[in-house]
PDB file of C-alpha atoms in Angstrom:
ATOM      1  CA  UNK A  13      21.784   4.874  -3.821  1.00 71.00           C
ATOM      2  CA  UNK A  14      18.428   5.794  -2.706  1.00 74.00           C
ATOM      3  CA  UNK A  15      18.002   2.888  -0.125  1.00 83.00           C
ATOM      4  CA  UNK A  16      14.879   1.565  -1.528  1.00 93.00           C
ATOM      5  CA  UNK A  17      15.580  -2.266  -2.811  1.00 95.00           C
ATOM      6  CA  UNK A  18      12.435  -4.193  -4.860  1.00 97.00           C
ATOM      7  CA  UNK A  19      12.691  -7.576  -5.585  1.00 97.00           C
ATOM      8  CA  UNK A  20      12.387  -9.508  -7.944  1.00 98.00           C
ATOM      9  CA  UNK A  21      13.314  -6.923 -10.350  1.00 97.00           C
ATOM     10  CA  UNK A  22      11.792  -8.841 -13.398  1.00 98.00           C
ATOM     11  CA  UNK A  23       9.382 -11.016 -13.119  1.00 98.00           C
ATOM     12  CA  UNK A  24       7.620 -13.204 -16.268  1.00 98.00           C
ATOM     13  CA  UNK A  25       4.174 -14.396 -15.658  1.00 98.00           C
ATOM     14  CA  UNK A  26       1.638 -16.382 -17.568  1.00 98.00           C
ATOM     15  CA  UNK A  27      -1.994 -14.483 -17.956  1.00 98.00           C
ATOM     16  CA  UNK A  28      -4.331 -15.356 -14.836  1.00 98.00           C
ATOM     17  CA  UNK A  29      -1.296 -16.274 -12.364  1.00 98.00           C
ATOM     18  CA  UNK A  30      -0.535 -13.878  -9.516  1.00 98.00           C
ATOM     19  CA  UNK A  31       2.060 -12.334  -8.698  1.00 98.00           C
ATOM     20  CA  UNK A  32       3.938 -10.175  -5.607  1.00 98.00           C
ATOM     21  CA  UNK A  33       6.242  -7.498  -5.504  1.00 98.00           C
ATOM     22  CA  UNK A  34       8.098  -6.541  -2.717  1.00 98.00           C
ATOM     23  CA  UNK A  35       9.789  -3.101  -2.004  1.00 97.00           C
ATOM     24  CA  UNK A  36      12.526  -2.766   1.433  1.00 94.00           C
ATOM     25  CA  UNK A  37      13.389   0.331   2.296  1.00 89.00           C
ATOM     26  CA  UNK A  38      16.875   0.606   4.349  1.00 79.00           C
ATOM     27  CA  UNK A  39      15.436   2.309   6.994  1.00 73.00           C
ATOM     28  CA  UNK A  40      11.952   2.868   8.441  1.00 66.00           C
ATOM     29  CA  UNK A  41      10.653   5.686   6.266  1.00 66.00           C
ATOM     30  CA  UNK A  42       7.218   7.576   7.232  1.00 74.00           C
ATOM     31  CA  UNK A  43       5.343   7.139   3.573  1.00 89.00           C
ATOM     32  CA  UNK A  44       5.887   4.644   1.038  1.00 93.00           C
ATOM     33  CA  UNK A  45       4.357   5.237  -2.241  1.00 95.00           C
ATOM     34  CA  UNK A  46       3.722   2.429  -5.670  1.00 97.00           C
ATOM     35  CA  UNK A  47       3.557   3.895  -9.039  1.00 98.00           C
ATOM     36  CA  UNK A  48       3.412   2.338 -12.638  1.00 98.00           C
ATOM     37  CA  UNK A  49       4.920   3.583 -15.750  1.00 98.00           C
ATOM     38  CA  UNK A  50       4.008   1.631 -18.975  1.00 97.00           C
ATOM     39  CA  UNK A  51       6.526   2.481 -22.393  1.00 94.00           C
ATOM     40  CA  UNK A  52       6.306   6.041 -23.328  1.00 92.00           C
ATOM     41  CA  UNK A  53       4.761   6.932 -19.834  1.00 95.00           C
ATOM     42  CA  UNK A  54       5.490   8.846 -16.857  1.00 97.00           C
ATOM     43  CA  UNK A  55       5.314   6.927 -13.741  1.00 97.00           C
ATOM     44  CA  UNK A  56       1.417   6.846 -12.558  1.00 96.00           C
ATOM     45  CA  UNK A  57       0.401   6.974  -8.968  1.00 96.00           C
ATOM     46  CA  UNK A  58      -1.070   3.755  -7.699  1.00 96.00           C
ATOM     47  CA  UNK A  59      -0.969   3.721  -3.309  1.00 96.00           C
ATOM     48  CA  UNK A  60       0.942   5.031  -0.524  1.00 93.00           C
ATOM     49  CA  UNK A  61       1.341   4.218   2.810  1.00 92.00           C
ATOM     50  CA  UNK A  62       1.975   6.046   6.436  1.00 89.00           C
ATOM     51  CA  UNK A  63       3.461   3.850   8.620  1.00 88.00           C
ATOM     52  CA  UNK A  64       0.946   0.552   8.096  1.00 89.00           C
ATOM     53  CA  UNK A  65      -2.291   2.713   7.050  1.00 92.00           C
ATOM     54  CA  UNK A  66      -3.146   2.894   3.168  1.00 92.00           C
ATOM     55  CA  UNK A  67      -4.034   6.528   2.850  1.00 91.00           C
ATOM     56  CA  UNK A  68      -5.186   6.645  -0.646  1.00 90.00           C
ATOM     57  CA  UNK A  69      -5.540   4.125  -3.759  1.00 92.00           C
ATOM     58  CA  UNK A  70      -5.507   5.039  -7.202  1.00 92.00           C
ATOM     59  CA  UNK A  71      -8.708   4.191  -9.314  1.00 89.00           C
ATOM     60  CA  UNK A  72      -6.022   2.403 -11.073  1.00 83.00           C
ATOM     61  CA  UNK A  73      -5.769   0.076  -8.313  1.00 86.00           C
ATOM     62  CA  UNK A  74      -8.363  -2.327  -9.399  1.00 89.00           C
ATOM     63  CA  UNK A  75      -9.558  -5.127  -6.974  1.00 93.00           C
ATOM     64  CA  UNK A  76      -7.207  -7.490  -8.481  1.00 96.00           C
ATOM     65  CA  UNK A  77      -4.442  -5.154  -6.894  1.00 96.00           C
ATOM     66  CA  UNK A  78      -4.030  -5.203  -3.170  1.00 96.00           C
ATOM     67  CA  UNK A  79      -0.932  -3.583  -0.960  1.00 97.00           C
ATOM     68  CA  UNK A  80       0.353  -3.901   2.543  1.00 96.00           C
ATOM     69  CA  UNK A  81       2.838  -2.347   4.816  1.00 94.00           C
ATOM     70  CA  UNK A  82       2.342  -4.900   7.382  1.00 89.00           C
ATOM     71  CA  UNK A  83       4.954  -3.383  10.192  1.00 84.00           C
ATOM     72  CA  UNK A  84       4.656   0.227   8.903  1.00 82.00           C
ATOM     73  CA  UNK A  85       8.491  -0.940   7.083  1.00 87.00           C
ATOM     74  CA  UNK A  86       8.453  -3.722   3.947  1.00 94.00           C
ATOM     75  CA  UNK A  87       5.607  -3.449   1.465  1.00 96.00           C
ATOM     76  CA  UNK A  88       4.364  -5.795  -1.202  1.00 97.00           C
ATOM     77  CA  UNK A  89       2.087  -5.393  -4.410  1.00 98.00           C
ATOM     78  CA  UNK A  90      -0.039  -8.430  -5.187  1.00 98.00           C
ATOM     79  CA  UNK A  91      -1.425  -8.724  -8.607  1.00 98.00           C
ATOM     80  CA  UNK A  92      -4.108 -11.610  -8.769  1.00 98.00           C
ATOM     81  CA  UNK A  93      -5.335 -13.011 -12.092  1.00 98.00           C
ATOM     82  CA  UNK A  94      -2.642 -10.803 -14.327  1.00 98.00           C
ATOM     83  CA  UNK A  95      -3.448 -10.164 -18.001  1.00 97.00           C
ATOM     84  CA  UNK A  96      -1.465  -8.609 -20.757  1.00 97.00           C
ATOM     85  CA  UNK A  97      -2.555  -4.952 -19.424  1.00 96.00           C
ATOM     86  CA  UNK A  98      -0.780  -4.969 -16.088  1.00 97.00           C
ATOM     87  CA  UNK A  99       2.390  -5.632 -18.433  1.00 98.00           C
ATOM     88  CA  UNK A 100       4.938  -2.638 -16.598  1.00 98.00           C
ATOM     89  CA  UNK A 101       7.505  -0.971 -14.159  1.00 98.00           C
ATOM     90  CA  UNK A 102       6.520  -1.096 -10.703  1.00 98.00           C
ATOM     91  CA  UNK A 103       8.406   1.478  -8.509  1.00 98.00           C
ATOM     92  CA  UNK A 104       8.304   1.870  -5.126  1.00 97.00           C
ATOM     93  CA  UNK A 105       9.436   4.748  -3.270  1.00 95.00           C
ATOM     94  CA  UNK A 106       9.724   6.395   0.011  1.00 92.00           C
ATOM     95  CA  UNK A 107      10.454   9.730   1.529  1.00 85.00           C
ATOM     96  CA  UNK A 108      12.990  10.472   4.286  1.00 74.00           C
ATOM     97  CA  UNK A 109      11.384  13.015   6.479  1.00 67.00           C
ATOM     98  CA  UNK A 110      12.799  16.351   7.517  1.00 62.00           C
ATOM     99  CA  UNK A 111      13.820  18.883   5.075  1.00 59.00           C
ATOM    100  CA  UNK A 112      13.175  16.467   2.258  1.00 62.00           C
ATOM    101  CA  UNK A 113      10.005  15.648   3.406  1.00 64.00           C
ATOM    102  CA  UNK A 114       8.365  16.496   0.250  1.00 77.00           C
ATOM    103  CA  UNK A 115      10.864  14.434  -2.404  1.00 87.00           C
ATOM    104  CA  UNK A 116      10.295  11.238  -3.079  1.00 91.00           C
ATOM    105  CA  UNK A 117      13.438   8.494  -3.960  1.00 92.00           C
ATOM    106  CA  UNK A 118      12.410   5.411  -6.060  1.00 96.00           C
ATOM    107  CA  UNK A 119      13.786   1.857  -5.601  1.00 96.00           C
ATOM    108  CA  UNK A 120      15.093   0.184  -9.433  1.00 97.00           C
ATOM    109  CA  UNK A 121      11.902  -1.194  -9.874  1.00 98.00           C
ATOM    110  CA  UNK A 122       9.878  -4.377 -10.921  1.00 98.00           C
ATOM    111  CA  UNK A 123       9.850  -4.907 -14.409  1.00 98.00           C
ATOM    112  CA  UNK A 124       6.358  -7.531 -14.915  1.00 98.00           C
ATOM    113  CA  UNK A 125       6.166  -8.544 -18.703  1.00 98.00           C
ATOM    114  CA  UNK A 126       2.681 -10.864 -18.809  1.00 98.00           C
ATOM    115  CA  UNK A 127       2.653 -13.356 -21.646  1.00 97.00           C
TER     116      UNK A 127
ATOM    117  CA  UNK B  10      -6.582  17.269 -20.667  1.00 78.00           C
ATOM    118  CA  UNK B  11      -3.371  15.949 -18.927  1.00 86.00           C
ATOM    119  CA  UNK B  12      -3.040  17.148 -15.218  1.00 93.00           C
ATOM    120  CA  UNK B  13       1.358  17.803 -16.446  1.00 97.00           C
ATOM    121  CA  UNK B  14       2.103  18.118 -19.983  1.00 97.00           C
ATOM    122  CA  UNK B  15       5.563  18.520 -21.829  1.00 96.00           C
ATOM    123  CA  UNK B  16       6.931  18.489 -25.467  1.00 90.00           C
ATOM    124  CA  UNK B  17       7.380  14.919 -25.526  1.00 88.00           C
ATOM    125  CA  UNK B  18      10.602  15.675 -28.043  1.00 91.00           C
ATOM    126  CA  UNK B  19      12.959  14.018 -28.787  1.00 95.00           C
ATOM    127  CA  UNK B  20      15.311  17.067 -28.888  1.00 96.00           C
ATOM    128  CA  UNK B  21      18.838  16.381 -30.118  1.00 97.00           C
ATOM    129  CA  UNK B  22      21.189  18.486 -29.520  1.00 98.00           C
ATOM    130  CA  UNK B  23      25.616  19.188 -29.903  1.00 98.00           C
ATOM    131  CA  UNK B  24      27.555  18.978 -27.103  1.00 98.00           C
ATOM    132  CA  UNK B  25      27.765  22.156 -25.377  1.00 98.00           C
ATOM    133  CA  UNK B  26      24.440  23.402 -26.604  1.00 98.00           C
ATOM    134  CA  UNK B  27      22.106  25.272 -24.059  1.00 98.00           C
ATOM    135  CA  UNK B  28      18.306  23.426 -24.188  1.00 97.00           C
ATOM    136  CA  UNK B  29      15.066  24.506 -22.502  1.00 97.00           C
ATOM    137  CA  UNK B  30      12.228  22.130 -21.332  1.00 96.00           C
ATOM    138  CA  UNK B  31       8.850  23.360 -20.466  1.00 95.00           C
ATOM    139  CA  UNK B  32       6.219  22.174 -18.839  1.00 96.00           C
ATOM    140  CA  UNK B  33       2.320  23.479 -17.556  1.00 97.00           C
ATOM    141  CA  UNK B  34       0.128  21.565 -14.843  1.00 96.00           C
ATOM    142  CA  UNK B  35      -3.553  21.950 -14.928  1.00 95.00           C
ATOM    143  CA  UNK B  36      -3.954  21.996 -11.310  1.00 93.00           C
ATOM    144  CA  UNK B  37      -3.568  25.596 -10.049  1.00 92.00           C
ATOM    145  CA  UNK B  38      -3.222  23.891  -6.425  1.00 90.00           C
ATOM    146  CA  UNK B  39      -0.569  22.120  -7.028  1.00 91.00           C
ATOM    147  CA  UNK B  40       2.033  22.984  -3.607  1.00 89.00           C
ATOM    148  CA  UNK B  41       5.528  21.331  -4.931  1.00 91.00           C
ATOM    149  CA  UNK B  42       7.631  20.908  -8.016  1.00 94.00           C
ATOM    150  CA  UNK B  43      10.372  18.733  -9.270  1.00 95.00           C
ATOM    151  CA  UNK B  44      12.169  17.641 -12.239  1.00 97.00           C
ATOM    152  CA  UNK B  45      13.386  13.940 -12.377  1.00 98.00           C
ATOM    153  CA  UNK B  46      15.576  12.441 -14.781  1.00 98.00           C
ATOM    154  CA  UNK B  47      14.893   9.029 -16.103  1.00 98.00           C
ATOM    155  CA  UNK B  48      17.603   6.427 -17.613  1.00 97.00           C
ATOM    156  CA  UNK B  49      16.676   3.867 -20.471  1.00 95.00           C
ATOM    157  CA  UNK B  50      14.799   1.150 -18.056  1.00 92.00           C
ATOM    158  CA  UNK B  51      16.087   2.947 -14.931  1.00 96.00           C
ATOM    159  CA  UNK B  52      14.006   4.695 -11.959  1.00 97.00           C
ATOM    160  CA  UNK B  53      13.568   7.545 -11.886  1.00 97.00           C
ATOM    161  CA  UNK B  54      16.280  10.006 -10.040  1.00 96.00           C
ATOM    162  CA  UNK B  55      15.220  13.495  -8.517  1.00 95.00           C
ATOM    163  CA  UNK B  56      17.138  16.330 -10.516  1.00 96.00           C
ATOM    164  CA  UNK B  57      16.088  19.529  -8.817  1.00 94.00           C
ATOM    165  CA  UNK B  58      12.914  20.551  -6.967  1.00 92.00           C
ATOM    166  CA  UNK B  59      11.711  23.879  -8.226  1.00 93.00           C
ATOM    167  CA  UNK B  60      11.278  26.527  -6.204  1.00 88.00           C
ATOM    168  CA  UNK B  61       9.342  29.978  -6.641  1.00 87.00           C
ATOM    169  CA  UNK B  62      12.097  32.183  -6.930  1.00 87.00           C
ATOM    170  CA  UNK B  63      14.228  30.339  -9.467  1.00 88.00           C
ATOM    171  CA  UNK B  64      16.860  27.868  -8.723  1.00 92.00           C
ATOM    172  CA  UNK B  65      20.053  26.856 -10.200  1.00 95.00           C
ATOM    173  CA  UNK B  66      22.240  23.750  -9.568  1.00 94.00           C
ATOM    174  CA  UNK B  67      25.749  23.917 -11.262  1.00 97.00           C
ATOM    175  CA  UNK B  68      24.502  23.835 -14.975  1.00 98.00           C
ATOM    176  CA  UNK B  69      20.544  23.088 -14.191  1.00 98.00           C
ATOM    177  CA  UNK B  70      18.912  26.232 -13.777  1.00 97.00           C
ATOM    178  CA  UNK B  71      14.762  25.494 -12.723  1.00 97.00           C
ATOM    179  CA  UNK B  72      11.975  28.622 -12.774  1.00 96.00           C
ATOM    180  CA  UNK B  73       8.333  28.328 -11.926  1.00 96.00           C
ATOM    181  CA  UNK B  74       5.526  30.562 -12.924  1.00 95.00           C
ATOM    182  CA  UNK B  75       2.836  29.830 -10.616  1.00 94.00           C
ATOM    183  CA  UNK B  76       0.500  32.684 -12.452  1.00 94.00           C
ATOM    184  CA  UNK B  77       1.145  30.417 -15.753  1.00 95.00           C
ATOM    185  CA  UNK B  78       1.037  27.173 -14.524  1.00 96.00           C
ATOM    186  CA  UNK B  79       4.673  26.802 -16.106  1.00 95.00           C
ATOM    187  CA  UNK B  80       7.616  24.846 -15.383  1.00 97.00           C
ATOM    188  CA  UNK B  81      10.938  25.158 -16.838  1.00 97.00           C
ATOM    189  CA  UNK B  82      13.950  23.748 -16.859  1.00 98.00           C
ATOM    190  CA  UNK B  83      17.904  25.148 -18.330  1.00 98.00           C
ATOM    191  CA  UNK B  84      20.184  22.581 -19.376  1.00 98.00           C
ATOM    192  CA  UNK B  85      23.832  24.614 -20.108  1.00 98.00           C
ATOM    193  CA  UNK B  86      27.185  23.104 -22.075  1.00 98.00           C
ATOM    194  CA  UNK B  87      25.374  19.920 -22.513  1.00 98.00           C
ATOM    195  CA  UNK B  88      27.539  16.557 -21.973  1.00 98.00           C
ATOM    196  CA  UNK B  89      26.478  13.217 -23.330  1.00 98.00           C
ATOM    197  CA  UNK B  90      25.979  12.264 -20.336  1.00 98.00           C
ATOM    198  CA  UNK B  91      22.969  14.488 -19.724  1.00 98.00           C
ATOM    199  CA  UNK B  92      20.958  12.348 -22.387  1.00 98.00           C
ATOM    200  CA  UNK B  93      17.679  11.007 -21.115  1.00 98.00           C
ATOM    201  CA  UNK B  94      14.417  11.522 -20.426  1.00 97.00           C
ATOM    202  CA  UNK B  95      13.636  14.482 -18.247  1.00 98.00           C
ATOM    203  CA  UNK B  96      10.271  14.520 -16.125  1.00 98.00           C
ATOM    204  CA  UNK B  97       8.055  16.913 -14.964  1.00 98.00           C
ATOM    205  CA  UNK B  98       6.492  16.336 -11.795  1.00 97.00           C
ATOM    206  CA  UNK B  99       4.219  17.771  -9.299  1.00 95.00           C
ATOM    207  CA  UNK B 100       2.574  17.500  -6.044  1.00 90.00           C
ATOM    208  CA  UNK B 101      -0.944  18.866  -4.176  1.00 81.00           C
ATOM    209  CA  UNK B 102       0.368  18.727  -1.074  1.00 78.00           C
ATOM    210  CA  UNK B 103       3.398  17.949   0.974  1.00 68.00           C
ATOM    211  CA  UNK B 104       3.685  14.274   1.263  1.00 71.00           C
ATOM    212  CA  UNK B 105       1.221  13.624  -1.239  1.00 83.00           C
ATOM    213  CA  UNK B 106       1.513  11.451  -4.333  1.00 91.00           C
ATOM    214  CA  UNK B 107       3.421  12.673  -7.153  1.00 94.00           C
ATOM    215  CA  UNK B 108       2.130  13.121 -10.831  1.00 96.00           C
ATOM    216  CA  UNK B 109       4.512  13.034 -13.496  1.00 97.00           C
ATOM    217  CA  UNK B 110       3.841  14.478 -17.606  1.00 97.00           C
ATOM    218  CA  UNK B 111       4.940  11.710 -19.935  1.00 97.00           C
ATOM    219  CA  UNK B 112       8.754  12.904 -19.980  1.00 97.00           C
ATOM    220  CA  UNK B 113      10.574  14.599 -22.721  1.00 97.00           C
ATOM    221  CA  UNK B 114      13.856  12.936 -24.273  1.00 97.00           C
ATOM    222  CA  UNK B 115      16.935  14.630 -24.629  1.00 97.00           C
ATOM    223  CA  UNK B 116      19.793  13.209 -26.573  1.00 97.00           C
ATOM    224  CA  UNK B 117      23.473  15.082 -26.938  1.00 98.00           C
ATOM    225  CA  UNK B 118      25.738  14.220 -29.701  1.00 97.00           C
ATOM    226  CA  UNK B 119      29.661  14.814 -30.132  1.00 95.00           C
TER     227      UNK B 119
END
């Protein structure tokens, strides 16, 4: 168990509704980090966070996409006016500091299937 | 060209076979290295990170050749359990995002 919950973890939309995805981490972790991996994929980069600052965005994050780590804990993923493209896993996942500073642990995921 | 790029497979393989994985990166700066292993519509879970000189955990055995820009990774007496997708992954600096090749499938039959 990594400690990294996401909820929901599937989520069925309708083309041009929004959506949000939320990732907990157990504990307060320094960075928090959102990927995507479509079928076939590897997991792509999308945002990560120290504490509550966004330090770098994807150019996959388009400006339908926003993130927050409000209180530097929790983080969500909106997606506003879906279409059948942002169909994929969401993952969310942290690092715990010290000597594993450097590995990241993902949460189960978001599954988002848009009709 | 793909920043991490691996022989997508799928290999199949016996029980108890030995199988290698490889894997190059593009990115000569690259400062960390990892191989995850991925589930059927699971996360994915960190195997091994990959250090310079070579390391081995139990039956995973994990070399890097920095000069080649090559990643490898030893799978020994293969269970069934070992089948799944194995990852590639590496980093440009500590803390910094992760960027994964496209995975190559393993599957072990009785």
């Amino acid at each position: 168990d990594t400690g990294v919950s996401q909820d929901p973890r599937h989520k069925i939309t309708k083309r041009g509704q929004n959506v949000t995805f939320r990732c907990d981490p157990i504990s307060e972790h320094n960075r928090l980090y959102w990927y995507r991996q479509t079928l076939g994929q590897g997991p792509e980069f999308l945002t990560y966070f120290q504490n509550e600052a966004q330090l770098e965005k994807s150019r996959l994050l388009s400006d339908r996409f926003s993130a927050e780590r409000p209180k530097g804990s929790f983080s969500t993923l909106e997606i506003q006016r879906t279409e059948q493209g942002d169909s994929a896993m969401y993952l969310c996942a942290v690092n715990y500091g010290g000597l594993s500073y450097n590995e990241q642990f993902f949460g189960p995921g978001t599954r988002l299937t848009v009709l | 060209r793909k920043e991490v790029e691996q022989d997508p497979g799928p290999f199949n393989v016996p029980e108890g076979a030995t199988v290698a994985f490889n894997c190059t990166y593009s990115n000569s700066a690259s400062q960390s290295f990892f191989w995850y292993r991925q589930d059927c519509r699971k996360e994915p879970k960190l195997l091994m990170s990959v250090y310079s000189s070579g390391n081995e955990d139990g039956r995973f055995t994990a070399q890097l050749n920095r000069a080649s820009q090559y990643i490898s990774l030893l799978i020994r007496d293969s269970k069934l359990s070992d089948s799944a997708t194995y990852l590639c992954v590496v980093n440009l600096a500590y803390g910094n995002k992760l960027v994964f090749g496209a995975g190559t499938i393993l599957r072990v039959k009785s």
